[in-house]
Short mmCIF file of C-alpha atoms in Angstrom, two decimals:
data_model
loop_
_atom_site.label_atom_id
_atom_site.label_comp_id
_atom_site.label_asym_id
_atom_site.label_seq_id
_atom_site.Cartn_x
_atom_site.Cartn_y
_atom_site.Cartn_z
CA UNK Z 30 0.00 0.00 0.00
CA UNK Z 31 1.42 3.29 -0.94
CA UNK Z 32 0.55 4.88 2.30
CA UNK Z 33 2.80 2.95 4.39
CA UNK Z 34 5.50 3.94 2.06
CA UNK Z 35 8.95 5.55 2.76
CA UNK Z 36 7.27 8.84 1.54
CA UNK Z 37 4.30 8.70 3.85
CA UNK Z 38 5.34 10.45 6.58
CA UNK Z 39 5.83 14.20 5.44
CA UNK Z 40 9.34 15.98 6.81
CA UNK Z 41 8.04 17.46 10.01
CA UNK Z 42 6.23 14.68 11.56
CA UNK Z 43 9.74 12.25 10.74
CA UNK Z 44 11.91 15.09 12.18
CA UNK Z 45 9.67 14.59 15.26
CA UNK Z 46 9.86 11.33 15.50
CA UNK Z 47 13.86 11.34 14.92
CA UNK Z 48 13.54 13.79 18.05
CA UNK Z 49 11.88 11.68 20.21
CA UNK Z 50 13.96 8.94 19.51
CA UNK Z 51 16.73 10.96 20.40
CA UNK Z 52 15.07 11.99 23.21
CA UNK Z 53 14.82 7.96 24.39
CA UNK Z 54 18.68 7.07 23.39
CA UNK Z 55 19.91 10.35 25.15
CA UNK Z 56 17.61 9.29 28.54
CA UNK Z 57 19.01 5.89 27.95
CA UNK Z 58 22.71 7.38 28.25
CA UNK Z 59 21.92 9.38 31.47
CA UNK Z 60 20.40 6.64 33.27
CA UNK Z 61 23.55 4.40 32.26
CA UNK Z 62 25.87 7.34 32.78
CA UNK Z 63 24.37 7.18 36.42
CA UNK Z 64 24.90 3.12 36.61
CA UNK Z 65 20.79 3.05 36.51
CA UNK Z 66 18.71 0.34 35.99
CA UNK Z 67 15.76 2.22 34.67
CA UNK Z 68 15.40 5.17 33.41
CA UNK Z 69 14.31 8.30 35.71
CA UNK Z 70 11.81 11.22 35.48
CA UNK Z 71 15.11 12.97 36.03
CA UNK Z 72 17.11 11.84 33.02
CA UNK Z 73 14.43 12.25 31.20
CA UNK Z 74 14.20 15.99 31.96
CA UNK Z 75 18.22 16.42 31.59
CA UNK Z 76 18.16 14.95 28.45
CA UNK Z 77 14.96 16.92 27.08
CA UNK Z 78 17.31 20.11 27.97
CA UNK Z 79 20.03 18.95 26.33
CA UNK Z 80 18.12 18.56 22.94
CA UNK Z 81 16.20 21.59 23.16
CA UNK Z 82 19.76 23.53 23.92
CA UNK Z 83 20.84 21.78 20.93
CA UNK Z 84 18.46 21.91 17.99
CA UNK Z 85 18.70 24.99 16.14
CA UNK Z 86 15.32 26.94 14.73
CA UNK Z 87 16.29 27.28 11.56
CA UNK Z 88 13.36 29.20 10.51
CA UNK Z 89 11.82 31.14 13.56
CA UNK Z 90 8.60 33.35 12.88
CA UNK Z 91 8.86 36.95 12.59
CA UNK Z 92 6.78 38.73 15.17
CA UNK Z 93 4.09 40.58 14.77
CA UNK Z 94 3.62 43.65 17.11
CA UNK Z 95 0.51 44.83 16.71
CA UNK Z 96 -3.25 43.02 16.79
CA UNK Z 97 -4.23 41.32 13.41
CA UNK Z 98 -6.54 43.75 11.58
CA UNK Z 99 -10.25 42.80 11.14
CA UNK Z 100 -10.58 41.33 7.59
CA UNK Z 101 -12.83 43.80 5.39
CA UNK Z 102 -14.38 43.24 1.97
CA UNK Z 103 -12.29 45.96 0.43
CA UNK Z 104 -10.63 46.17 -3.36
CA UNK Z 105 -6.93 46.29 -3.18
CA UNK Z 106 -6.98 50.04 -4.65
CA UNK Z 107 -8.98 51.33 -1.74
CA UNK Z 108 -6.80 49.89 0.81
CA UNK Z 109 -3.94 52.55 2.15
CA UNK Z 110 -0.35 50.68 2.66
CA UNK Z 111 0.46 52.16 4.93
CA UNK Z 112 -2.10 51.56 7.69
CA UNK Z 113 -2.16 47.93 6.62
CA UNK Z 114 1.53 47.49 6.98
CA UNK Z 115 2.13 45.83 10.09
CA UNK Z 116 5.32 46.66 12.88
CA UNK Z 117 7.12 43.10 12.88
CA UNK Z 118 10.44 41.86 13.98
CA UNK Z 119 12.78 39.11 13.48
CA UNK Z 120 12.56 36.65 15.99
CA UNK Z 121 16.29 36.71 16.64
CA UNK Z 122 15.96 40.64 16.96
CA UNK Z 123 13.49 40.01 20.00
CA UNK Z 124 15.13 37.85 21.50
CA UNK Z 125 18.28 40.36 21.49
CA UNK Z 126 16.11 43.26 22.82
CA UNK Z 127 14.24 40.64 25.63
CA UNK Z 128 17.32 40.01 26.69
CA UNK Z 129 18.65 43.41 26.60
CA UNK Z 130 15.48 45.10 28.38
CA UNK Z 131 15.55 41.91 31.20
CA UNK Z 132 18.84 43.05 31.78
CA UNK Z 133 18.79 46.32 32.22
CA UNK Z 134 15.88 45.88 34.82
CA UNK Z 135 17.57 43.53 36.84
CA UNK Z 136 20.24 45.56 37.04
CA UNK Z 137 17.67 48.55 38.11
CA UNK Z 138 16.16 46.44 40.66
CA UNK Z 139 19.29 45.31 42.18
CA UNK Z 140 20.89 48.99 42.10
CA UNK Z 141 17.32 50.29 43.77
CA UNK Z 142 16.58 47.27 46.16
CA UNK Z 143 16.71 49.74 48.99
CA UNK Z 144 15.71 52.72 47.55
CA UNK Z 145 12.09 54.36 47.75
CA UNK Z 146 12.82 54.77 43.86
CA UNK Z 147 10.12 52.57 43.02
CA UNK Z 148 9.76 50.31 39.90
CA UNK Z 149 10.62 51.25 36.54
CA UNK Z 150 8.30 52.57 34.30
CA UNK Z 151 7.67 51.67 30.57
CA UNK Z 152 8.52 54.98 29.11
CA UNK Z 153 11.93 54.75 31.31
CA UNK Z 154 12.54 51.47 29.83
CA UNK Z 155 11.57 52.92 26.53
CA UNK Z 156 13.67 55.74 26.79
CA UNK Z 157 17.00 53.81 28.07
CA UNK Z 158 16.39 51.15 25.06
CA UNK Z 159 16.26 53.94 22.65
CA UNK Z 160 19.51 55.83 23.76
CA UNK Z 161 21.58 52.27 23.54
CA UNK Z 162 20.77 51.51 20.24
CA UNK Z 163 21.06 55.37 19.10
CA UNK Z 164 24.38 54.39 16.38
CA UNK Z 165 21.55 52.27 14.77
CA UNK Z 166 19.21 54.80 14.45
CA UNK Z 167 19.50 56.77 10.92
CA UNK Z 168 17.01 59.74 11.17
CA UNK Z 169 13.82 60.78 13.39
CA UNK Z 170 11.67 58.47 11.28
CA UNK Z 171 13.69 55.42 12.00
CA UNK Z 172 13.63 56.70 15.87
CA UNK Z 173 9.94 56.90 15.85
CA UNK Z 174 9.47 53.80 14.29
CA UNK Z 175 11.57 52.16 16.42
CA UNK Z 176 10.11 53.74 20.05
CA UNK Z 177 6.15 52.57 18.42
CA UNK Z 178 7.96 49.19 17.82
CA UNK Z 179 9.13 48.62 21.47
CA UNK Z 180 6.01 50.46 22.71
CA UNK Z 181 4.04 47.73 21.41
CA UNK Z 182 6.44 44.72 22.46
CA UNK Z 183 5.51 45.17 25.57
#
């Protein structure tokens, strides 16, 4: 039967499966590793970080910063381009500015753990994201697109 064929099984659900056998042969290793019998809960969960530290995204959504519009019945010429573009990112992008933005309020909170400072507001974090990526910044229109695309992000 041509179903059960080698071709079956389309690319993502085989790349799953190769996962979770890698997922069993890497348990496997921890429990011997640890002169087990069985294998654990807790192998299990050591080797599930290993893999995920390991496999690499290779394509990783963009994201999309603002709400998806409400779909109208409208012909293409009546639609303006440039309320219907939409702010997105890379996903590696966010994941630099997360990281960024968590850092700099740790820091914040650590420096003003004892301090009747209070927390730190968005347009603070706003405003100190903006002034360390100023190099990147060509003109005021790329600085306002920019501050609406972090004010959204979060």
């Amino acid at each position: 039967n041509a179903e059960y064929g080698a071709n079956a099984m389309s690319k993502p659900a085989a790349d799953n499966v190769r996962q979770l056998e890698s997922l069993i042969r890497l348990s496997e290793a921890m429990a011997k590793m640890y002169c087990e019998d069985e294998v654990l809960v807790g192998h299990v969960k050591e080797a599930f970080r290993l893999l995920s530290k390991s496999i690499i995204r290779v394509e990783t959504p963009d994201i999309n910063l603002e709400e998806e519009p409400e779909v109208t019945q409208q012909p293409e010429e009546q639609m303006d381009t440039e309320d219907s573009e939409q702010l997105r990112i890379t996903f590696e992008e966010y994941r630099k500015i997360s990281n960024m933005l968590i850092l700099h309020m740790r820091e914040y909170e650590e420096k003003n753990r004892d301090s009747d400072e209070g927390a730190l507001k968005k347009s603070q974090l706003v405003d100190w994201y903006i002034a360390q990526i100023e190099e990147e910044i060509e003109g005021e229109q790329d600085i306002i697109a920019k501050e609406k695309c972090h004010r959204k992000s979060y």
